[in-house]
Amino acid sequence: MIVERKIYRVSELNNLIKDILDERFPLDVWVTGEIRDFKTHNGNWYFILRDEQAQVECVMWQTYNLNLPWRPQNGVAVEVLCKPTLYAKGGKFELLVKNILPAGKGKRAIEFEMLKEKLRAEGLFDPIHKKPLPQFPFVIGVVTSAKGAAVRDIIKVVRRRAPWTTIIVRHSLVQGDDAPADIIQGIKDFNEYGKVDLIIVGRGGGSEEDLWCFNDEGVARAIFASKIPIISAVGHEIDVTIADFVADRRAPTPSAAAEMAVPDKNELKAKLEQILRRVANLVHNKILMAKRRVDQLYHRAELRHPLRQLDEFRRQLDELRMRAENIVKLNLERAKKRVEHLSEKIRLLSVENTLSRGFSIVWRNGNIIKDSSTLVPNENVVIQFFKGKANAEIKKIKS
C-alpha cells in the first residue's frame, strides 16, 4: 500500500501554525514572567519574558506603550496582556503585548517609585520647604502606637537628655489598611491643638508590608502641610519610606529621633561652663593689656617728664585699674545672672518641680488628662504625685 505524502512549503506550514494559534487564542491572554534584554527601537519596545523553565520574545508597539505610566526594567516581574502569534515570514513565535502591569513585589516597588517621582515633581521633597527644628522644644507630640516599643524608646531618651520636656502621645495605628487615615488625623490633631513645638511620626521595625502605610500619598501630604516641624522615624536605618522624603528631618530609628529632637542637658551644662571660661579669659586679657599700657605710660613719664606729669600718669593708672575692675565685675555678674536664669528656668519647667509644689498629674491609658469633660463616671485613672502614684475611680465630674 502506497501512502501519499503531504509535503508543505515553508510558508504554508508557517501560515498553518499561525492560523492554529489564532484559532486557539482568539482573545488576548495574560502571561506572567520576568523581563530580560529590554531594548527600544523607533519607539517600540522589545524584550524577553521568561520563567524558570522557558522564555518567549515579546514586542510592544509604540501605539500601546506611549501611554503606559511606567517604564519596565530588566529583572522586574510583570503581567502582560498579549496576543500569541507567529511571524510567518521569519517563522518566529512571539507575543504582541498591549499592556504591562507590575507583579508581586515588583508591583510595590513600581508604585513606590511612581509616587516618589510624582511628589518630587510637585516639590514636596525640596529643601526650601523643610522647616527648621526648634533648638529647645518644651512640648513634643508623638504620633505612634501607644503600646509599641517606639514610644517607650522616645520617652526614655527624652527624659534622659531633657527631663524638662513634656511629651504628648497621640495613639495611632501604624500598620494595616486603616493606619494611613489614623496617622493623618494624628498630625492634624496636633496642628489644631497648636501647643506642641515638634512632632515625631513613626514606629519600630517591621516587614515591608508593616511599614507600607508610611508610603501612603495622604500621609505624605499631611506631613508636608503640617505647620509644625516633623521628624519621621520609621523602622530601622535600612528602611526608607515616602514619609522620610517629605518630613523636615529623617531619623533612622525612634530613639535617634528623640536624640535629634532635644539637646542633652550635660552638653548644655558644658557649653555654659565654656562660655563662662571664655568671658573670664576675655576679661583677664583686657586687664593684662590695660596694665601693660599703664606700665608703658608710667615708664615714659618716669624717663621723660617731671614729677607733675608723673602724678598725672599715676592718676590715669588708678582710673584704668578702676575701669578694668568694673569691667571684670560687670561681665562676671552678667555671666552669673545668665547661668542662674537658665538654671532656674530649667528647674521650674521640670515635671518634678511642678509636682513638688502640690500639683498632681492624672493619667489615663498613658495619656495626660487636661480636661475633665473627657472623663466618664466609674472610669479608672492613675494620679501621679511628687512621691508615688495612686489608682482612682471617677465618681463625679465637675466642669
Short mmCIF file of C-alpha atoms in Angstrom, two decimals:
data_model
loop_
_atom_site.label_atom_id
_atom_site.label_comp_id
_atom_site.label_asym_id
_atom_site.label_seq_id
_atom_site.Cartn_x
_atom_site.Cartn_y
_atom_site.Cartn_z
CA MET A 1 0.00 0.00 0.00
CA ILE A 2 1.41 3.35 -1.00
CA VAL A 3 0.84 6.21 1.39
CA GLU A 4 0.64 9.54 -0.32
CA ARG A 5 2.93 12.08 1.29
CA LYS A 6 1.74 15.54 2.14
CA ILE A 7 4.52 17.98 1.51
CA TYR A 8 4.24 21.57 2.78
CA ARG A 9 6.12 24.59 1.65
CA VAL A 10 7.73 26.55 4.47
CA SER A 11 5.35 29.47 4.03
CA GLU A 12 2.35 27.11 4.01
CA LEU A 13 3.45 25.44 7.25
CA ASN A 14 4.13 28.75 9.00
CA ASN A 15 0.79 30.17 7.92
CA LEU A 16 -0.94 26.98 9.07
CA ILE A 17 0.66 27.22 12.51
CA LYS A 18 -0.24 30.90 12.67
CA ASP A 19 -3.88 30.05 11.88
CA ILE A 20 -3.88 27.39 14.58
CA LEU A 21 -2.58 29.91 17.11
CA ASP A 22 -5.20 32.46 16.06
CA GLU A 23 -7.96 29.87 16.45
CA ARG A 24 -6.61 28.65 19.80
CA PHE A 25 -6.23 32.20 21.17
CA PRO A 26 -8.99 34.30 19.59
CA LEU A 27 -8.77 36.76 22.52
CA ASP A 28 -5.86 38.41 24.26
CA VAL A 29 -4.39 36.50 27.21
CA TRP A 30 -2.44 37.44 30.35
CA VAL A 31 1.04 35.96 30.72
CA THR A 32 3.35 36.45 33.70
CA GLY A 33 7.14 36.32 33.81
CA GLU A 34 10.33 38.29 34.32
CA ILE A 35 11.63 40.86 31.83
CA ARG A 36 15.04 40.30 30.27
CA ASP A 37 17.03 42.02 27.44
CA PHE A 38 14.74 45.05 27.38
CA LYS A 39 15.53 47.41 24.48
CA THR A 40 13.82 50.09 22.40
CA HIS A 41 13.87 50.94 18.70
CA ASN A 42 11.89 53.67 16.94
CA GLY A 43 9.61 53.96 19.96
CA ASN A 44 8.83 50.23 20.05
CA TRP A 45 9.78 48.00 22.99
CA TYR A 46 11.42 44.60 22.56
CA PHE A 47 12.14 42.19 25.41
CA ILE A 48 12.15 38.56 26.52
CA LEU A 49 9.59 37.25 29.02
CA ARG A 50 10.88 34.25 30.97
CA ASP A 51 10.24 31.98 33.93
CA GLU A 52 12.25 29.14 35.46
CA GLN A 53 11.58 26.77 32.54
CA ALA A 54 11.05 28.76 29.35
CA GLN A 55 11.17 32.14 27.63
CA VAL A 56 9.43 33.93 24.75
CA GLU A 57 10.20 37.05 22.74
CA CYS A 58 7.82 40.00 23.05
CA VAL A 59 7.18 43.23 21.18
CA MET A 60 5.09 46.22 22.31
CA TRP A 61 4.44 48.75 19.57
CA GLN A 62 4.69 52.45 20.34
CA THR A 63 0.90 52.73 19.90
CA TYR A 64 0.46 50.72 23.11
CA ASN A 65 3.48 51.77 25.19
CA LEU A 66 3.13 55.52 24.63
CA ASN A 67 0.58 55.99 27.42
CA LEU A 68 1.99 53.41 29.84
CA PRO A 69 2.60 55.28 33.16
CA TRP A 70 5.86 53.45 33.89
CA ARG A 71 8.83 52.03 32.03
CA PRO A 72 9.67 48.34 32.58
CA GLN A 73 13.20 47.34 33.55
CA ASN A 74 15.21 44.13 33.40
CA GLY A 75 14.59 41.76 36.29
CA VAL A 76 11.10 43.09 37.07
CA ALA A 77 8.26 40.56 37.38
CA VAL A 78 5.31 41.61 35.23
CA GLU A 79 1.95 40.52 33.86
CA VAL A 80 1.42 41.23 30.15
CA LEU A 81 -1.80 41.35 28.14
CA CYS A 82 -0.85 39.96 24.77
CA LYS A 83 -1.75 38.13 21.56
CA PRO A 84 0.32 34.95 20.94
CA THR A 85 1.23 34.79 17.26
CA LEU A 86 3.73 33.50 14.73
CA TYR A 87 5.59 35.85 12.43
CA ALA A 88 5.06 33.68 9.36
CA LYS A 89 7.76 35.21 7.18
CA GLY A 90 10.50 34.63 9.75
CA GLY A 91 8.97 31.63 11.47
CA LYS A 92 9.33 33.33 14.87
CA PHE A 93 6.86 32.79 17.68
CA GLU A 94 6.27 35.95 19.75
CA LEU A 95 3.82 37.81 21.95
CA LEU A 96 2.29 41.06 20.73
CA VAL A 97 1.98 42.96 24.03
CA LYS A 98 -0.79 45.53 24.56
CA ASN A 99 -0.42 46.25 28.31
CA ILE A 100 2.11 45.61 31.11
CA LEU A 101 1.44 45.58 34.83
CA PRO A 102 3.97 45.05 37.64
CA ALA A 103 3.54 41.80 39.58
CA GLY A 104 4.29 40.74 43.17
CA LYS A 105 6.96 42.76 44.99
CA GLY A 106 7.79 44.43 41.73
CA LYS A 107 4.34 45.99 41.80
CA ARG A 108 5.01 47.56 45.18
CA ALA A 109 8.40 48.82 44.01
CA ILE A 110 6.88 50.43 40.92
CA GLU A 111 4.10 52.03 42.98
CA PHE A 112 6.73 53.39 45.37
CA GLU A 113 8.85 54.88 42.58
CA MET A 114 5.84 56.33 40.75
CA LEU A 115 4.59 58.10 43.88
CA LYS A 116 8.09 59.28 44.78
CA GLU A 117 8.60 60.82 41.34
CA LYS A 118 5.12 62.39 41.42
CA LEU A 119 5.71 64.09 44.77
CA ARG A 120 9.25 65.07 43.80
CA ALA A 121 7.91 66.77 40.67
CA GLU A 122 5.42 68.69 42.82
CA GLY A 123 8.26 69.93 45.03
CA LEU A 124 7.31 68.12 48.24
CA PHE A 125 10.91 66.99 48.77
CA ASP A 126 12.58 70.37 48.08
CA PRO A 127 14.89 71.54 50.88
CA ILE A 128 13.37 75.02 50.62
CA HIS A 129 10.18 73.66 52.20
CA LYS A 130 11.95 71.98 55.14
CA LYS A 131 11.08 73.67 58.43
CA PRO A 132 13.92 74.10 60.95
CA LEU A 133 13.68 72.12 64.18
CA PRO A 134 13.34 74.18 67.37
CA GLN A 135 16.55 74.36 69.42
CA PHE A 136 14.75 73.90 72.74
CA PRO A 137 11.35 72.20 72.25
CA PHE A 138 9.42 72.21 75.52
CA VAL A 139 6.45 70.15 74.22
CA ILE A 140 6.82 67.25 71.76
CA GLY A 141 3.91 65.45 70.11
CA VAL A 142 4.35 61.80 69.11
CA VAL A 143 2.10 60.06 66.56
CA THR A 144 2.60 56.31 67.00
CA SER A 145 1.19 53.27 68.76
CA ALA A 146 0.87 53.92 72.49
CA LYS A 147 1.64 50.24 73.10
CA GLY A 148 4.72 49.86 70.88
CA ALA A 149 8.39 49.85 71.74
CA ALA A 150 8.92 53.02 69.70
CA VAL A 151 7.05 55.29 72.14
CA ARG A 152 8.90 53.77 75.12
CA ASP A 153 12.24 54.42 73.43
CA ILE A 154 11.31 58.03 72.65
CA ILE A 155 10.16 58.76 76.22
CA LYS A 156 13.26 57.11 77.71
CA VAL A 157 15.69 59.11 75.58
CA VAL A 158 13.90 62.46 76.04
CA ARG A 159 13.72 62.04 79.83
CA ARG A 160 17.41 61.24 79.94
CA ARG A 161 18.52 64.14 77.74
CA ALA A 162 15.96 66.87 78.53
CA PRO A 163 13.80 65.96 81.57
CA TRP A 164 12.00 69.33 81.48
CA THR A 165 10.36 68.39 78.12
CA THR A 166 6.66 67.44 78.02
CA ILE A 167 5.71 64.51 75.75
CA ILE A 168 2.16 64.12 74.42
CA VAL A 169 1.40 60.77 72.77
CA ARG A 170 -1.37 60.64 70.19
CA HIS A 171 -2.11 56.93 69.78
CA SER A 172 -2.38 55.81 66.16
CA LEU A 173 -2.47 52.63 64.15
CA VAL A 174 0.89 52.13 62.45
CA GLN A 175 0.14 49.23 60.13
CA GLY A 176 -2.77 47.93 58.11
CA ASP A 177 -5.31 49.50 55.76
CA ASP A 178 -6.75 51.85 58.40
CA ALA A 179 -3.37 53.18 59.55
CA PRO A 180 -2.89 55.99 56.97
CA ALA A 181 -6.14 57.74 57.91
CA ASP A 182 -5.27 57.47 61.62
CA ILE A 183 -1.76 58.87 61.11
CA ILE A 184 -3.13 61.74 59.01
CA GLN A 185 -5.66 62.61 61.70
CA GLY A 186 -2.97 62.48 64.40
CA ILE A 187 -0.89 65.07 62.53
CA LYS A 188 -3.98 67.26 62.04
CA ASP A 189 -4.89 66.94 65.75
CA PHE A 190 -1.52 68.32 66.86
CA ASN A 191 -1.69 71.17 64.34
CA GLU A 192 -5.16 72.11 65.56
CA TYR A 193 -4.03 71.87 69.19
CA GLY A 194 -1.17 74.20 68.34
CA LYS A 195 0.72 73.89 71.62
CA VAL A 196 3.47 71.49 70.57
CA ASP A 197 6.85 72.64 69.29
CA LEU A 198 7.74 69.48 67.37
CA ILE A 199 6.09 66.26 66.11
CA ILE A 200 7.66 62.80 65.80
CA VAL A 201 5.83 60.40 63.45
CA GLY A 202 6.88 56.77 63.17
CA ARG A 203 7.09 53.25 64.54
CA GLY A 204 9.58 50.48 65.24
CA GLY A 205 10.88 47.98 62.74
CA GLY A 206 8.79 45.54 60.72
CA SER A 207 8.29 43.96 57.33
CA GLU A 208 7.75 45.93 54.13
CA GLU A 209 4.03 45.23 54.50
CA ASP A 210 4.03 46.53 58.09
CA LEU A 211 5.71 49.80 57.10
CA TRP A 212 3.74 50.34 53.89
CA CYS A 213 1.26 52.78 55.47
CA PHE A 214 4.10 55.33 55.65
CA ASN A 215 4.29 55.20 51.82
CA ASP A 216 0.71 56.46 51.58
CA GLU A 217 0.23 59.62 49.50
CA GLY A 218 -2.21 61.08 52.03
CA VAL A 219 0.30 60.65 54.87
CA ALA A 220 2.98 62.35 52.76
CA ARG A 221 0.73 65.33 52.02
CA ALA A 222 -0.31 65.64 55.68
CA ILE A 223 3.36 65.80 56.73
CA PHE A 224 4.07 68.42 54.06
CA ALA A 225 1.03 70.51 55.09
CA SER A 226 1.94 70.50 58.81
CA LYS A 227 2.78 73.92 60.23
CA ILE A 228 4.74 72.19 62.99
CA PRO A 229 8.16 70.65 62.13
CA ILE A 230 8.03 66.84 61.79
CA ILE A 231 10.71 64.19 62.29
CA SER A 232 10.00 60.85 60.61
CA ALA A 233 11.24 57.76 62.45
CA VAL A 234 10.08 54.64 60.64
CA GLY A 235 11.60 51.19 61.23
CA HIS A 236 15.36 50.73 61.18
CA GLU A 237 18.15 52.58 59.41
CA ILE A 238 17.80 50.50 56.22
CA ASP A 239 14.05 51.23 55.93
CA VAL A 240 13.22 54.25 53.75
CA THR A 241 9.64 55.41 53.16
CA ILE A 242 7.92 58.24 51.30
CA ALA A 243 7.29 59.88 54.68
CA ASP A 244 11.08 60.16 55.16
CA PHE A 245 11.45 62.18 51.94
CA VAL A 246 8.69 64.65 52.89
CA ALA A 247 9.49 65.09 56.61
CA ASP A 248 11.56 68.06 57.76
CA ARG A 249 14.11 65.64 59.19
CA ARG A 250 14.50 61.87 58.88
CA ALA A 251 15.74 59.76 61.79
CA PRO A 252 16.85 56.13 61.26
CA THR A 253 15.08 54.93 64.44
CA PRO A 254 12.62 56.30 67.04
CA SER A 255 15.47 56.58 69.59
CA ALA A 256 17.52 58.57 67.11
CA ALA A 257 14.52 60.86 66.53
CA ALA A 258 14.37 61.62 70.25
CA GLU A 259 18.09 62.42 70.33
CA MET A 260 17.63 64.66 67.29
CA ALA A 261 14.65 66.43 68.88
CA VAL A 262 16.12 67.60 72.20
CA PRO A 263 19.52 68.84 73.42
CA ASP A 264 21.45 66.90 76.04
CA LYS A 265 21.42 68.52 79.47
CA ASN A 266 25.07 67.57 80.05
CA GLU A 267 26.10 69.17 76.76
CA LEU A 268 24.17 72.34 77.70
CA LYS A 269 25.97 72.49 81.04
CA ALA A 270 29.32 72.05 79.32
CA LYS A 271 28.52 74.87 76.88
CA LEU A 272 27.57 77.22 79.70
CA GLU A 273 30.80 76.45 81.51
CA GLN A 274 32.70 77.06 78.30
CA ILE A 275 31.01 80.47 77.90
CA LEU A 276 31.99 81.40 81.46
CA ARG A 277 35.60 80.41 80.83
CA ARG A 278 35.69 82.47 77.63
CA VAL A 279 34.28 85.52 79.44
CA ALA A 280 36.77 85.13 82.27
CA ASN A 281 39.68 84.80 79.79
CA LEU A 282 38.48 87.83 77.84
CA VAL A 283 38.31 89.96 80.97
CA HIS A 284 41.67 88.71 82.16
CA ASN A 285 43.30 89.56 78.82
CA LYS A 286 41.80 93.05 78.87
CA ILE A 287 43.18 93.62 82.34
CA LEU A 288 46.65 92.49 81.25
CA MET A 289 46.56 94.76 78.21
CA ALA A 290 45.44 97.69 80.34
CA LYS A 291 48.20 97.00 82.88
CA ARG A 292 50.86 96.85 80.17
CA ARG A 293 49.63 100.14 78.76
CA VAL A 294 49.72 101.76 82.18
CA ASP A 295 53.21 100.42 82.82
CA GLN A 296 54.36 101.87 79.49
CA LEU A 297 52.87 105.27 80.29
CA TYR A 298 54.35 105.20 83.77
CA HIS A 299 57.77 104.30 82.39
CA ARG A 300 57.65 107.14 79.86
CA ALA A 301 56.60 109.62 82.47
CA GLU A 302 59.43 108.50 84.71
CA LEU A 303 62.03 108.89 81.97
CA ARG A 304 60.81 112.00 80.14
CA HIS A 305 58.62 114.12 82.38
CA PRO A 306 58.87 115.88 85.72
CA LEU A 307 57.02 114.80 88.86
CA ARG A 308 53.87 116.76 87.98
CA GLN A 309 53.26 114.69 84.84
CA LEU A 310 54.21 111.58 86.76
CA ASP A 311 51.34 112.25 89.16
CA GLU A 312 49.01 112.63 86.16
CA PHE A 313 50.03 109.24 84.84
CA ARG A 314 49.50 107.75 88.29
CA ARG A 315 46.01 109.21 88.26
CA GLN A 316 45.40 107.66 84.84
CA LEU A 317 46.73 104.39 86.17
CA ASP A 318 44.27 104.41 89.05
CA GLU A 319 41.43 105.29 86.67
CA LEU A 320 42.32 102.49 84.26
CA ARG A 321 42.58 100.00 87.08
CA MET A 322 39.16 101.02 88.40
CA ARG A 323 37.64 100.73 84.91
CA ALA A 324 39.24 97.31 84.42
CA GLU A 325 37.91 96.12 87.78
CA ASN A 326 34.42 97.41 86.91
CA ILE A 327 34.54 95.62 83.55
CA VAL A 328 35.55 92.39 85.25
CA LYS A 329 32.79 92.70 87.85
CA LEU A 330 30.14 93.64 85.27
CA ASN A 331 30.96 90.82 82.85
CA LEU A 332 31.19 88.24 85.60
CA GLU A 333 27.89 89.41 87.09
CA ARG A 334 26.16 89.24 83.69
CA ALA A 335 27.51 85.76 83.05
CA LYS A 336 26.50 84.64 86.54
CA LYS A 337 22.95 86.00 86.15
CA ARG A 338 22.59 84.31 82.74
CA VAL A 339 23.65 80.95 84.15
CA GLU A 340 21.34 81.37 87.17
CA HIS A 341 18.44 82.37 84.90
CA LEU A 342 18.89 79.34 82.64
CA SER A 343 19.30 77.02 85.61
CA GLU A 344 16.16 78.37 87.31
CA LYS A 345 14.20 78.13 84.06
CA ILE A 346 15.21 74.50 83.63
CA ARG A 347 14.35 73.76 87.28
CA LEU A 348 10.95 75.47 87.15
CA LEU A 349 9.98 73.73 83.89
CA SER A 350 10.72 70.26 85.22
CA VAL A 351 7.84 67.94 85.97
CA GLU A 352 9.31 67.05 89.36
CA ASN A 353 9.31 70.71 90.46
CA THR A 354 5.69 71.14 89.42
CA LEU A 355 4.69 68.04 91.39
CA SER A 356 6.72 69.15 94.42
CA ARG A 357 4.54 72.28 94.69
CA GLY A 358 1.49 70.16 95.41
CA PHE A 359 0.27 69.64 91.88
CA SER A 360 -0.52 66.19 90.52
CA ILE A 361 -0.97 64.63 87.07
CA VAL A 362 -3.94 62.47 86.10
CA TRP A 363 -3.16 59.72 83.55
CA ARG A 364 -5.49 57.53 81.58
CA ASN A 365 -4.09 54.79 79.36
CA GLY A 366 -0.69 56.52 79.26
CA ASN A 367 -2.12 59.95 78.29
CA ILE A 368 -2.34 63.08 80.45
CA ILE A 369 -5.90 64.27 81.22
CA LYS A 370 -6.15 68.03 80.67
CA ASP A 371 -9.95 68.45 80.52
CA SER A 372 -12.43 66.93 83.00
CA SER A 373 -15.06 66.77 80.26
CA THR A 374 -13.08 63.93 78.65
CA LEU A 375 -13.65 61.74 81.75
CA VAL A 376 -16.61 59.47 82.36
CA PRO A 377 -18.03 58.19 85.70
CA ASN A 378 -16.64 54.91 87.06
CA GLU A 379 -13.59 55.29 84.87
CA ASN A 380 -10.22 54.22 86.33
CA VAL A 381 -7.33 56.68 86.24
CA VAL A 382 -3.81 56.98 87.74
CA ILE A 383 -2.84 60.01 89.82
CA GLN A 384 0.86 60.88 89.91
CA PHE A 385 2.19 62.82 92.92
CA PHE A 386 5.62 64.16 93.70
CA LYS A 387 6.20 60.92 95.57
CA GLY A 388 4.33 57.90 94.31
CA LYS A 389 1.18 57.19 92.34
CA ALA A 390 -2.39 56.15 93.19
CA ASN A 391 -5.17 54.44 91.28
CA ALA A 392 -8.54 56.23 91.42
CA GLU A 393 -12.07 55.81 90.15
CA ILE A 394 -14.06 58.75 88.81
CA LYS A 395 -17.27 59.24 90.83
CA LYS A 396 -18.46 62.66 89.82
CA ILE A 397 -17.35 65.14 87.18
CA LYS A 398 -17.44 68.92 87.54
CA SER A 399 -16.68 71.30 84.69
#
